[in-house]
Amino acid sequence: MKQYVISVKVENRFGVLARVAGLFSARGYNIDSLAVSATEQEDVSVMTIVVRGDDRVIEQVKKQLNKLIDVIKVSDHTCVPTVERELVLVKVTAPPVKRPEIYQLGEIFRADIADISNKTITLGVKGDPDHINNFIELLKPYGIKELMRTGRVSLLKE
Amino acid sequence: MKGADIIVESLKKEKVEYMFGYPGGVVIPIFHALHNAPFKFILTRHEQGAVHAADGYARASGRVGVVIATSGPGATNCVTGIATAHLDSVPLVVFTGQVKREQIGNDAFQEVDSTGITRPITKHNYLVQDIADLSRIIKEAFYIASTGRPGPVLIDVPVDISNGEHRFSYPDTVNIRSYKPVYEGHQGQIRKACHLIETAKRPVIYAGGGVVISNASQELREFVKKTGIPVTTTLLGLGVYPETDPLALEMLGMHGTYYANHAVNESDVLIAVGARFDDRVTGKIAEFIPNAKVIHIDIDPASVSKTVKVDVPIVGDCKYVLAEMNKQIKAPEISAWIEEISVMKRDHPLTYEKNNGTSIKPQYVVEEIYRQTNGEAIICTEVGQNQMWAAQFYKYTEPRTFISSGGLGTMGYGFPAAIGAQLARPDRRVIDIAGDGSIQMNIQELIVAVQHRLPVLIAILNNGFLGMVRQWQQLFWEKRYSHTCIDFAPDFVKLAEAYGAAGFRIEKNEEVAPALRQALDITDRPIILDFRVSREENVYPMVPAGQSFKEIIMRELLA
Ligand SMILES: Cc1ncc(C[n+]2csc(CCOP(=O)(O)OP(=O)(O)O)c2C)c(N)n1
């Protein structure tokens, strides 16, 4: 199944998230990631939804999203030029001998060291999804204890 | 002014004529205010009945149906009614009571998440959180319910909002930046559609409930007059084009006429107007309309290209778009096609095996109702075989005269809907064509019809079965009639009498016509006619679910 990125501008009101999410869940679609964000307008939020599906169903979901009274605009970011950012926090096992390597890796990825304990280091990295995927891959051999991604935000390129 | 009074004042501004509902703890303040309201309140005996009655009122009148129910069980009892209205695009505004704001989320007494439960079955819903928003929300609710593709809107009102105080002012206009329905179709698309139609050899119009909703029946008739193209309608579209006209193909789909299904399937241009290619219409999608280009006129962009690929989509109101097309369209040359269709109509008429003894054929009852009312009644139906026979054997000539739960197929819809329709149209006879199963689902509303002296006629086609399910069991499930026999039944005549209605049992064919005549003479109370019809009669033609028109079953296959 193909991955889609859909950006939905909505009224900043309670209940809107449930309405939007409901359209996906009612079709048995699992949302890969969802970021709800403030925008330049105080009363408007934007939801960036990453979801897998097929063209026909996603087309229908987009139309249904447009029908929601609280939805202002739906744009499909799947096949158009965009800038995307995501943040990840990774807690890796880090015995003293491995620490220099991990620091080095972090530097290459412009990670910040968010926390250090006796046995672990927690790093934060921001970037586009590929950047983050690569970072995670390279950390895997050390043993990832915990990981959390924010879900991407996506803006159309000018 | 109190919140409860703001609600009543707002309803007055909306020129509400009837409100349907049922009281309870958290809506007592609103009922207190309703006591002095100038519009009429219809106290049903179940909240589901209230929603269906409001829905029947809305479908018969074209106005918004208004309902009120209490929190918790009152709200959940509304759910089936709301879903029924949602699937058939019926404008409703439903008020539900809610517990105090500070108690919401505490599992308070009679608390349910009404906006959560109804989110997927409403066009929109509101939980009022600030009394300052109340009148604006009501204004918006009526606007949203009745514009664009109509639908039900629910307003959940916490009791402390009803009891709160605020100055009343009703907004003159609605401004929802994210909701701007499109009415005029795109001119370029309209031109394209006209060109396509003008060169068609085998065009068919497929008209649905959208034509009823947008009051476009006149425009459709003019379009047919200009083009000479034959018309088939969906279940919910019955009446938009007179079925007595030679160009009428009547209903299509699973139980549609042979000629409607055949014509659609053989068409080269299919003009869908306010219809949505429901699976009961298309059957197997892969084999549906193999050679046709499709023009689709619909106000809801989400209905276009949902299941069937559309060549010329026109998003807009049927009335506007048809009127626009009528200005420019020229008739195509289709005399051979019309000839082919008339032969088909002659060779494969809608029919049934006429009875050979005294037993009553259900189809005959429907035909007799048609004859005796001169086709001028408003027919409501329940769901099942009764619904299909009502659609097939009564000839509809006007919109808003056939009222039935199409999308959801809700048993128990017809009778309360008939009450609403009778209130909307006191000048017309309203008849609920019912099954013995369905009628028992909202029979409690009989007392409402008696109380308001509504002469709704309930014609029960009593076959002692959940007939439509039995038919499927017979044809596709080894004739195993598992739990579909309901001949262990109440005495419907006594039941009518117990409620103060009239009741007659009709057991012989020759009694049908006189009994109907007698019933139609009664005008001050509801009447139950318990027609004991032949028990294992089936609805034909039938295109089995999920199959193509080629698998159509025309009549009983004798073993
Ligand atoms: C509320 C509800 N429950 C179940 C069904 C499934 N169903 C469809 S038709 C039917 C049988 C209806 O029986 P009856 O009202 O006697 O009508 P008949 O088909 O015999 O005319 C049933 C159970 C339904 N449509 N609605």
XYZ file of C-alpha atoms and ligand atoms in Angstrom:
743
model
C 0.000 0.000 0.000
C 1.125 3.475 -0.839
C 1.876 6.131 1.770
C 0.013 9.426 1.605
C 0.626 12.746 3.309
C -2.484 14.821 3.763
C -2.548 18.264 5.252
C -5.851 19.434 6.678
C -6.530 23.001 7.795
C -9.251 23.032 10.411
C -11.057 25.324 12.788
C -9.219 25.285 16.086
C -12.109 23.773 18.070
C -12.752 20.818 20.318
C -14.029 17.724 18.619
C -12.389 18.419 15.264
C -9.623 15.888 15.770
C -12.183 13.178 16.497
C -14.130 14.046 13.352
C -11.049 13.886 11.172
C -9.635 10.743 12.761
C -13.073 9.102 12.550
C -13.073 9.262 8.755
C -9.924 7.155 8.656
C -10.838 4.738 11.423
C -14.312 4.135 9.962
C -12.548 2.717 6.881
C -10.204 0.571 8.910
C -7.234 2.771 8.130
C -4.459 3.073 10.649
C -2.883 6.513 10.738
C 0.924 6.195 10.643
C 1.457 9.602 12.108
C -0.528 12.648 12.955
C 0.712 16.062 13.965
C -1.745 18.705 15.084
C -0.143 22.109 14.993
C -0.836 25.763 15.496
C -0.563 27.982 12.413
C -0.019 31.637 11.612
C -3.735 32.140 12.302
C -4.772 31.758 15.897
C -8.122 30.136 15.133
C -6.767 27.667 12.575
C -4.903 24.435 13.225
C -3.318 22.167 10.717
C -3.238 18.394 10.866
C -0.562 16.556 8.957
C -1.720 13.001 8.476
C 0.438 10.204 7.138
C -1.559 7.172 6.180
C -1.321 4.109 3.976
C -4.090 3.195 1.591
C -5.114 2.963 -2.015
C -5.861 5.831 -4.373
C -9.569 5.288 -4.554
C -10.168 5.178 -0.828
C -7.848 8.098 -0.110
C -9.600 10.129 -2.787
C -12.889 9.394 -1.048
C -11.447 10.240 2.379
C -10.234 13.594 1.048
C -13.700 14.381 -0.270
C -15.263 13.346 3.006
C -12.764 15.517 4.888
C -13.795 18.444 2.727
C -17.394 17.810 3.712
C -16.691 18.214 7.413
C -18.028 21.568 8.465
C -14.923 22.368 10.532
C -12.482 21.577 7.751
C -11.257 24.661 5.914
C -8.920 23.105 3.379
C -7.553 19.718 2.435
C -4.304 19.411 0.493
C -2.587 16.289 -0.644
C 1.166 16.581 -0.109
C 1.942 13.112 -1.395
C 3.191 13.946 -4.870
C 4.090 17.623 -4.712
C 7.266 19.387 -3.553
C 7.165 20.020 0.167
C 9.445 20.702 3.081
C 8.985 18.261 5.897
C 10.308 18.105 9.423
C 10.006 15.647 12.204
C 11.568 15.272 15.614
C 12.705 12.069 17.226
C 13.876 11.279 20.731
C 15.920 8.071 21.062
C 17.165 6.525 24.252
C 20.048 4.135 23.505
C 22.038 1.800 25.687
C 25.384 3.499 26.150
C 28.053 1.812 28.269
C 31.111 4.124 28.736
C 33.136 2.410 25.988
C 30.486 3.077 23.368
C 29.814 6.673 24.277
C 32.363 8.349 22.016
C 30.941 6.571 18.988
C 27.448 7.602 19.872
C 28.483 11.223 20.424
C 30.157 11.221 17.052
C 27.111 9.843 15.337
C 25.022 12.453 17.074
C 27.282 15.206 15.810
C 26.971 14.036 12.231
C 23.206 14.143 12.515
C 23.199 17.435 14.405
C 21.555 15.710 17.343
C 21.330 17.273 20.721
C 22.069 15.286 23.825
C 18.818 15.524 25.715
C 19.742 13.372 28.709
C 22.542 11.168 30.016
C 22.364 8.488 32.692
C 24.737 5.733 33.848
C 23.554 3.315 31.211
C 21.850 5.392 28.546
C 22.007 8.470 26.386
C 18.939 10.185 24.984
C 19.399 12.071 21.742
C 17.066 14.375 19.909
C 17.211 14.873 16.151
C 15.122 16.951 13.842
C 14.991 16.732 10.089
C 13.089 15.282 7.227
C 11.825 11.733 7.601
C 14.748 10.184 5.666
C 17.267 11.910 7.876
C 15.521 10.524 10.914
C 15.178 7.038 9.486
C 18.910 6.936 8.772
C 19.755 8.114 12.246
C 17.580 5.449 13.822
C 19.100 2.719 11.630
C 22.592 3.660 12.700
C 21.672 3.687 16.361
C 20.000 0.283 16.289
C 23.174 -1.758 16.841
C 23.686 -0.041 20.223
C 20.278 -1.108 21.466
C 17.369 1.295 21.348
C 15.557 1.274 24.680
C 12.901 3.771 23.817
C 12.018 5.842 20.783
C 9.444 8.438 19.988
C 8.750 10.415 16.803
C 6.525 13.461 16.675
C 5.072 12.707 13.268
C 5.930 14.982 10.430
C 4.786 18.467 9.627
C 4.695 19.402 5.986
C 4.540 22.702 4.102
C 4.175 23.130 0.347
C 7.233 24.636 -1.317
C 6.842 28.079 -2.873
C -33.482 35.430 28.977
C -33.087 31.785 30.010
C -31.262 29.376 27.711
C -34.460 27.342 27.386
C -36.337 30.439 26.218
C -33.563 31.276 23.796
C -34.152 27.862 22.217
C -37.887 28.471 21.875
C -37.398 32.017 20.567
C -34.872 30.740 18.033
C -37.301 28.073 16.841
C -39.918 30.782 16.402
C -37.456 32.722 14.262
C -37.009 29.603 12.158
C -40.802 29.495 11.727
C -41.011 25.999 13.138
C -44.475 24.532 12.760
C -44.084 21.217 14.563
C -41.663 19.832 17.097
C -41.540 16.133 17.921
C -40.119 14.751 21.108
C -40.129 13.243 24.532
C -39.217 14.776 27.902
C -36.773 13.799 30.632
C -34.778 15.182 33.552
C -32.282 17.461 31.882
C -34.707 18.877 29.309
C -37.424 19.863 31.794
C -36.289 23.503 31.601
C -36.740 23.419 27.823
C -40.128 21.720 28.141
C -41.066 24.393 30.661
C -40.408 26.980 27.989
C -42.111 24.890 25.297
C -45.356 24.979 27.229
C -46.060 28.468 25.893
C -44.535 28.034 22.458
C -46.761 28.985 19.516
C -45.769 25.965 17.436
C -47.305 22.527 17.989
C -45.577 19.885 20.016
C -46.129 16.225 19.169
C -45.388 13.955 22.092
C -44.519 10.604 20.576
C -44.261 7.482 22.719
C -40.680 6.655 21.878
C -37.817 8.919 20.805
C -37.198 6.815 17.697
C -40.792 7.548 16.715
C -40.157 11.259 17.232
C -37.159 11.313 14.905
C -38.910 9.270 12.200
C -42.007 11.461 12.479
C -39.884 14.590 12.079
C -38.183 12.896 9.142
C -41.520 12.027 7.502
C -42.650 15.596 8.082
C -39.460 16.879 6.464
C -39.692 14.600 3.430
C -43.356 15.374 2.835
C -42.995 19.132 3.270
C -39.429 19.929 2.237
C -38.946 21.735 5.542
C -36.624 21.003 8.471
C -37.883 18.427 10.987
C -37.289 19.357 14.629
C -36.847 16.947 17.533
C -36.087 17.103 21.229
C -35.069 14.268 23.547
C -33.479 13.928 26.926
C -29.902 12.875 27.645
C -28.697 9.279 27.929
C -31.426 6.849 26.828
C -33.361 9.649 25.134
C -30.353 10.413 22.979
C -29.513 6.783 22.229
C -33.125 6.125 21.252
C -32.710 8.821 18.613
C -29.718 7.163 17.007
C -31.555 4.925 14.506
C -33.746 7.826 13.451
C -30.780 10.119 12.965
C -28.866 7.511 10.969
C -31.943 6.925 8.800
C -32.150 10.647 8.035
C -28.410 10.872 7.452
C -28.325 8.161 4.809
C -31.305 9.631 2.966
C -30.138 13.279 3.290
C -33.114 14.486 5.309
C -32.859 17.866 7.047
C -33.371 17.534 10.804
C -32.372 19.545 13.834
C -32.275 17.312 16.902
C -31.875 18.765 20.376
C -30.677 16.459 23.100
C -30.325 17.349 26.752
C -26.996 16.833 28.435
C -25.880 16.732 32.056
C -24.418 19.882 33.593
C -21.143 20.966 32.053
C -19.217 20.293 35.248
C -20.518 16.708 35.304
C -19.663 15.854 31.702
C -17.244 12.951 31.599
C -18.094 11.729 35.111
C -20.517 8.973 34.102
C -23.208 11.133 35.632
C -26.780 9.852 35.743
C -28.117 9.515 32.188
C -24.938 10.790 30.652
C -23.773 9.552 27.279
C -21.404 11.228 24.846
C -24.147 12.215 22.428
C -21.960 14.190 20.057
C -19.471 11.308 20.044
C -22.128 8.696 19.330
C -23.745 10.707 16.561
C -20.605 12.072 14.922
C -20.587 9.629 12.005
C -24.363 9.797 11.478
C -24.923 13.548 11.468
C -24.000 16.174 8.942
C -22.674 18.153 11.888
C -23.193 18.300 15.616
C -22.630 20.689 18.492
C -22.122 20.512 22.220
C -23.134 23.909 23.548
C -20.450 25.060 25.946
C -21.275 28.723 26.278
C -24.773 30.150 26.404
C -23.524 33.102 24.362
C -23.173 30.704 21.400
C -26.624 29.133 21.716
C -28.649 31.188 19.248
C -25.830 31.251 16.702
C -25.534 27.477 16.918
C -29.259 27.029 16.333
C -29.135 29.375 13.359
C -26.185 27.462 11.929
C -27.830 24.112 12.601
C -30.908 25.003 10.545
C -28.709 26.391 7.811
C -26.432 23.365 7.654
C -29.318 20.895 7.881
C -31.200 22.426 4.971
C -28.521 23.586 2.529
C -26.093 21.763 0.259
C -26.716 18.057 0.614
C -29.143 18.192 3.554
C -28.816 16.075 6.654
C -29.426 15.840 10.378
C -27.690 18.199 12.809
C -27.647 17.480 16.533
C -27.341 20.093 19.259
C -26.439 18.750 22.692
C -27.533 21.212 25.384
C -26.221 20.832 28.947
C -28.924 21.532 31.494
C -27.036 24.425 33.062
C -27.031 26.111 29.642
C -30.827 25.765 29.457
C -31.032 27.199 32.957
C -28.457 29.925 32.342
C -29.234 33.538 31.493
C -28.215 35.525 28.439
C -29.497 38.289 26.235
C -31.345 36.941 23.179
C -30.395 38.063 19.741
C -30.859 35.911 16.686
C -28.273 36.330 13.953
C -29.608 37.393 10.552
C -27.021 35.567 8.547
C -24.753 32.585 8.790
C -21.113 32.825 7.986
C -19.208 29.571 8.111
C -16.021 30.054 6.134
C -15.477 26.347 5.645
C -19.008 25.574 4.461
C -20.051 27.063 1.146
C -22.204 24.677 -0.877
C -21.929 25.028 -4.644
C -25.274 25.329 -6.425
C -24.490 26.420 -9.955
C -22.801 23.766 -12.002
C -19.687 24.535 -14.006
C -20.709 26.041 -17.356
C -18.021 24.226 -19.326
C -19.068 20.893 -17.858
C -22.709 21.606 -18.581
C -21.862 22.330 -22.209
C -19.816 19.161 -22.418
C -22.704 17.148 -21.010
C -25.128 18.639 -23.525
C -22.818 17.767 -26.423
C -22.470 14.224 -25.189
C -26.227 13.857 -24.861
C -26.929 15.351 -28.271
C -24.840 12.691 -30.004
C -26.060 9.798 -27.869
C -27.839 6.875 -29.470
C -29.039 5.075 -26.345
C -29.238 7.577 -23.521
C -31.025 6.987 -20.202
C -31.728 9.332 -17.312
C -31.209 7.835 -13.868
C -32.851 10.163 -11.349
C -32.544 9.861 -7.590
C -33.610 11.393 -4.322
C -31.535 14.478 -5.057
C -34.149 15.532 -7.597
C -36.806 15.379 -4.874
C -34.644 17.260 -2.392
C -33.763 20.077 -4.774
C -37.370 20.339 -5.991
C -36.164 19.785 -9.534
C -39.006 17.599 -10.739
C -40.333 20.324 -13.078
C -36.908 20.925 -14.565
C -36.454 17.205 -15.068
C -39.802 16.913 -16.835
C -38.891 19.773 -19.097
C -35.550 18.163 -19.839
C -37.306 14.948 -20.861
C -39.783 16.878 -22.947
C -36.933 18.577 -24.788
C -34.821 15.470 -25.318
C -37.229 12.534 -25.352
C -34.840 10.505 -23.211
C -36.374 7.747 -21.071
C -36.185 8.047 -17.286
C -35.641 5.501 -14.574
C -35.648 6.467 -10.912
C -34.196 5.073 -7.735
C -36.379 4.071 -4.816
C -36.019 7.539 -3.315
C -36.539 9.208 -6.654
C -39.990 7.709 -7.245
C -42.435 10.359 -8.381
C -39.969 12.855 -9.820
C -41.127 11.729 -13.239
C -44.668 10.406 -13.760
C -44.572 6.637 -13.935
C -47.679 6.711 -16.084
C -45.733 8.333 -18.933
C -44.488 6.188 -21.844
C -40.918 7.412 -21.276
C -40.964 6.260 -17.646
C -38.979 3.105 -17.006
C -39.933 3.149 -13.312
C -37.521 1.882 -10.686
C -34.159 0.304 -11.443
C -31.910 -1.877 -9.330
C -32.243 -5.077 -7.361
C -36.036 -5.123 -7.598
C -36.365 -2.697 -10.445
C -38.189 -3.353 -13.694
C -36.616 -5.473 -16.379
C -36.759 -2.596 -18.851
C -35.158 -0.068 -16.502
C -32.252 -2.356 -15.746
C -31.945 -3.443 -19.333
C -32.019 0.095 -20.682
C -29.411 1.304 -18.202
C -27.182 -1.618 -18.950
C -27.451 -1.125 -22.702
C -27.125 2.643 -22.555
C -24.332 4.579 -24.238
C -24.832 7.695 -22.124
C -26.143 7.479 -18.572
C -27.296 10.765 -17.083
C -27.290 10.396 -13.306
C -29.160 13.204 -11.584
C -29.128 13.425 -7.792
C -28.388 9.730 -7.453
C -25.375 8.033 -5.943
C -24.876 4.617 -7.587
C -25.870 2.660 -4.515
C -24.978 -1.044 -4.606
C -28.693 -1.894 -4.698
C -28.775 -0.006 -8.000
C -25.547 -1.123 -9.638
C -25.225 -4.740 -8.553
C -21.788 -6.006 -9.534
C -19.831 -2.847 -10.301
C -17.409 -4.487 -12.719
C -20.254 -5.435 -15.040
C -22.412 -2.362 -14.583
C -22.991 -0.189 -17.685
C -20.256 -1.717 -19.837
C -20.705 0.711 -22.753
C -21.875 3.922 -21.175
C -20.301 7.294 -20.717
C -21.526 8.743 -17.450
C -22.712 12.260 -16.714
C -23.221 12.788 -13.008
C -25.037 15.799 -11.590
C -24.840 15.931 -7.802
C -24.458 18.568 -5.146
C -22.123 16.367 -3.145
C -18.638 16.113 -4.641
C -18.009 13.035 -2.504
C -20.773 11.188 -4.356
C -19.090 11.703 -7.712
C -16.793 8.911 -8.907
C -17.204 7.139 -5.573
C -18.034 3.741 -7.008
C -18.524 4.320 -10.723
C -16.108 6.260 -12.902
C -17.719 9.442 -14.162
C -16.877 11.050 -17.517
C -18.614 14.377 -17.041
C -19.034 15.305 -13.367
C -21.165 18.340 -12.638
C -21.143 19.396 -9.017
C -24.193 21.491 -8.343
C -27.847 21.567 -7.440
C -29.982 19.460 -9.805
C -32.483 22.263 -10.193
C -29.912 24.848 -11.315
C -28.029 22.461 -13.521
C -31.088 21.018 -15.269
C -32.504 24.499 -15.803
C -29.216 25.519 -17.367
C -29.154 22.444 -19.584
C -32.750 23.061 -20.650
C -31.635 26.395 -22.111
C -29.191 24.832 -24.530
C -29.932 21.141 -25.047
C -31.081 19.819 -28.421
C -32.837 16.495 -28.778
C -30.717 13.538 -29.861
C -31.921 11.224 -32.614
C -32.976 8.145 -30.660
C -36.142 6.816 -32.241
C -34.686 3.314 -32.706
C -33.765 3.221 -29.042
C -37.223 4.342 -27.960
C -38.716 1.673 -30.168
C -36.466 -0.973 -28.613
C -37.499 0.162 -25.141
C -41.182 0.101 -25.890
C -40.872 -3.450 -27.171
C -39.067 -4.334 -23.982
C -41.760 -2.731 -21.894
C -44.377 -4.705 -23.755
C -42.529 -8.024 -23.558
C -41.329 -7.874 -19.963
C -43.903 -5.978 -17.950
C -43.848 -5.736 -14.204
C -46.205 -8.485 -13.191
C -47.046 -11.237 -10.760
C -48.911 -14.479 -10.848
C -52.492 -13.468 -10.392
C -54.174 -15.582 -7.788
C -56.279 -18.535 -8.783
C -58.251 -18.974 -5.574
C -59.371 -16.701 -2.798
C -55.928 -16.006 -1.390
C -54.795 -12.390 -1.455
C -51.786 -11.386 -3.474
C -49.891 -8.575 -1.753
C -49.193 -6.921 -5.103
C -52.916 -6.770 -5.747
C -53.468 -4.948 -2.460
C -50.982 -2.285 -3.550
C -52.622 -2.007 -6.974
C -56.007 -1.624 -5.342
C -54.680 1.110 -3.051
C -53.421 2.888 -6.145
C -56.763 2.568 -7.874
C -58.881 3.703 -4.968
C -56.700 6.708 -4.128
C -56.341 7.678 -7.801
C -52.640 7.709 -7.171
C -53.065 10.814 -5.050
C -52.057 9.392 -1.685
C -48.759 9.806 0.083
C -47.327 6.340 0.469
C -44.973 5.569 3.334
C -43.448 2.138 3.663
C -41.770 -0.086 6.138
C -38.856 -2.218 4.986
C -38.816 -5.541 3.213
C -41.107 -7.014 0.606
C -43.853 -4.537 1.506
C -41.522 -1.698 0.571
C -40.620 -3.185 -2.783
C -44.209 -4.011 -3.730
C -45.224 -0.503 -2.702
C -42.499 0.831 -4.993
C -43.416 -1.457 -7.891
C -47.186 -1.623 -8.020
C -48.264 1.890 -7.099
C -47.592 4.410 -9.861
C -46.014 7.592 -8.534
C -46.572 10.770 -10.446
C -45.441 13.499 -8.050
C -42.365 14.012 -5.885
C -42.715 13.730 -2.094
C -45.471 11.150 -2.401
C -43.266 8.125 -1.714
C -41.558 8.138 1.676
C -39.323 5.269 2.629
C -36.069 4.485 4.392
C -33.804 3.767 1.439
C -30.218 3.971 2.585
C -30.509 2.514 6.058
C -33.532 0.298 5.407
C -35.007 0.906 8.828
C -37.889 -1.359 9.807
C -40.304 0.647 11.944
C -39.714 3.817 9.939
C -42.883 3.938 7.897
C -45.595 4.411 10.464
C -44.071 7.237 12.522
C -42.967 8.829 9.236
C -46.585 8.603 8.068
C -47.664 10.530 11.173
C -45.195 13.286 10.308
C -46.253 13.258 6.665
C -49.935 13.464 7.597
C -49.243 16.503 9.786
C -47.328 18.116 6.927
C -50.007 17.298 4.352
C -53.461 17.288 5.975
C -54.913 17.609 2.469
C -53.636 14.189 1.400
C -54.376 10.656 2.474
C -51.293 9.083 4.005
C -50.926 5.321 3.832
C -48.253 3.195 5.452
C -47.718 0.025 3.464
C -46.353 -2.286 6.130
C -45.133 -5.762 6.904
C -46.307 -7.620 9.976
C -42.738 -7.580 11.279
C -41.912 -3.918 10.720
C -45.163 -2.542 12.046
C -44.431 -4.059 15.436
C -41.242 -2.035 15.715
C -42.955 1.304 16.345
C -46.557 0.321 16.955
C -46.583 2.409 20.161
C -47.046 5.518 18.007
C -50.566 4.385 17.154
C -51.834 6.276 20.160
C -50.295 9.478 18.793
C -52.232 9.137 15.555
C -55.410 8.461 17.545
C -54.786 11.413 19.843
C -54.317 13.834 16.938
C -57.104 12.262 14.870
C -54.780 11.489 12.017
C -56.434 9.154 9.502
C -53.232 7.349 8.641
C -54.086 4.068 7.013
C -51.816 1.165 7.895
C -52.043 -1.556 5.284
C -50.284 -4.575 6.757
C -49.306 -7.082 4.101
C -49.393 -9.807 6.701
C -47.542 -12.900 5.507
C -46.596 -14.240 8.923
C -42.948 -13.993 7.948
C -40.095 -11.577 7.996
C -40.774 -11.897 4.344
C -37.759 -10.391 2.665
C -35.347 -12.375 4.795
C -37.428 -15.484 4.185
C -37.211 -14.821 0.450
C -33.403 -14.794 0.628
C -33.464 -17.957 2.728
C -35.673 -19.586 0.155
C -33.617 -18.552 -2.852
C -30.075 -18.643 -1.513
C -30.042 -20.484 1.829
C -31.517 -23.919 1.213
C -35.002 -22.790 2.118
C -34.064 -22.991 5.787
C -36.479 -20.528 7.359
C -34.396 -20.006 10.439
C -36.211 -17.655 12.829
C -38.155 -15.750 10.225
C -41.602 -17.138 10.895
C -43.609 -14.643 12.946
C -47.096 -16.070 12.680
C -47.126 -16.126 16.473
C -48.567 -12.662 16.322
C -50.888 -10.232 18.030
C -54.445 -9.783 16.856
C -53.962 -6.552 14.913
C -57.677 -5.782 14.827
C -58.003 -5.959 18.590
C -54.786 -4.070 18.928
C -56.191 -1.258 16.778
C -59.319 -1.222 18.883
C -57.334 -1.158 22.117
C -55.691 2.027 20.921
C -58.937 3.568 19.734
C -58.139 3.080 16.073
C -60.246 1.193 13.547
C -59.178 -2.294 12.578
C -60.256 -4.786 9.920
C -58.972 -8.193 8.968
C -59.164 -9.123 5.299
C -58.780 -12.773 4.449
C -60.287 -13.138 1.004
C -59.418 -11.595 -2.271
C -62.875 -10.262 -2.915
C -62.866 -8.456 0.446
C -59.864 -6.321 -0.417
C -61.593 -3.623 -2.426
C -64.613 -3.149 -0.117
C -62.413 -3.096 2.984
C -60.224 -0.417 1.452
C -63.239 1.619 0.486
C -64.566 1.366 4.007
C -61.209 2.341 5.472
C -60.798 5.333 3.178
C -64.167 6.617 4.363
C -62.834 6.937 7.888
C -61.204 10.324 8.328
C -60.996 10.904 12.060
C -58.656 8.189 13.278
C -56.038 5.764 12.083
C -57.046 2.461 10.557
C -55.249 -0.849 10.539
C -56.057 -3.136 7.648
C -54.682 -6.584 8.352
C -54.419 -8.157 4.908
C -53.710 -11.881 5.223
C -51.714 -12.271 2.057
C -50.322 -15.406 0.453
C -47.454 -16.315 2.688
C -44.583 -17.247 0.444
C -44.944 -14.664 -2.271
C -41.631 -13.304 -3.538
C -40.542 -9.969 -4.932
C -39.558 -10.133 -8.612
C -37.697 -9.222 -10.671
C -34.649 -9.744 -8.501
C -31.010 -9.185 -9.281
C -29.252 -11.182 -6.561
C -26.981 -9.075 -4.338
C -23.552 -8.435 -5.837
C -24.444 -9.885 -9.237
C -24.936 -8.272 -12.588
C -28.170 -7.549 -14.368
C -27.623 -10.680 -16.473
C -28.465 -12.832 -13.445
C -31.892 -11.244 -13.098
C -34.565 -13.619 -11.814
C -37.868 -12.750 -13.418
C -40.251 -15.094 -11.652
C -40.665 -18.167 -9.530
C -38.482 -20.993 -10.735
C -40.802 -23.909 -10.441
C -39.041 -26.960 -9.128
C -34.405 -2.559 12.274
C -34.174 -3.621 11.259
N -33.885 -4.862 11.664
C -33.679 -5.846 10.759
C -33.750 -5.581 9.417
C -33.486 -6.686 8.405
N -34.704 -6.959 7.612
C -34.873 -6.447 6.379
S -36.329 -6.852 5.717
C -36.768 -7.747 7.064
C -38.090 -8.452 7.133
C -39.201 -7.497 7.257
O -40.359 -8.230 7.590
P -41.794 -7.581 7.482
O -41.809 -6.264 8.127
O -42.791 -8.564 7.966
O -41.945 -7.281 5.950
P -42.072 -8.246 4.676
O -40.699 -8.397 4.102
O -42.656 -9.542 5.118
O -42.962 -7.469 3.779
C -35.750 -7.730 8.009
C -35.778 -8.445 9.293
C -34.033 -4.251 9.052
N -34.088 -3.889 7.774
N -34.265 -3.303 9.983
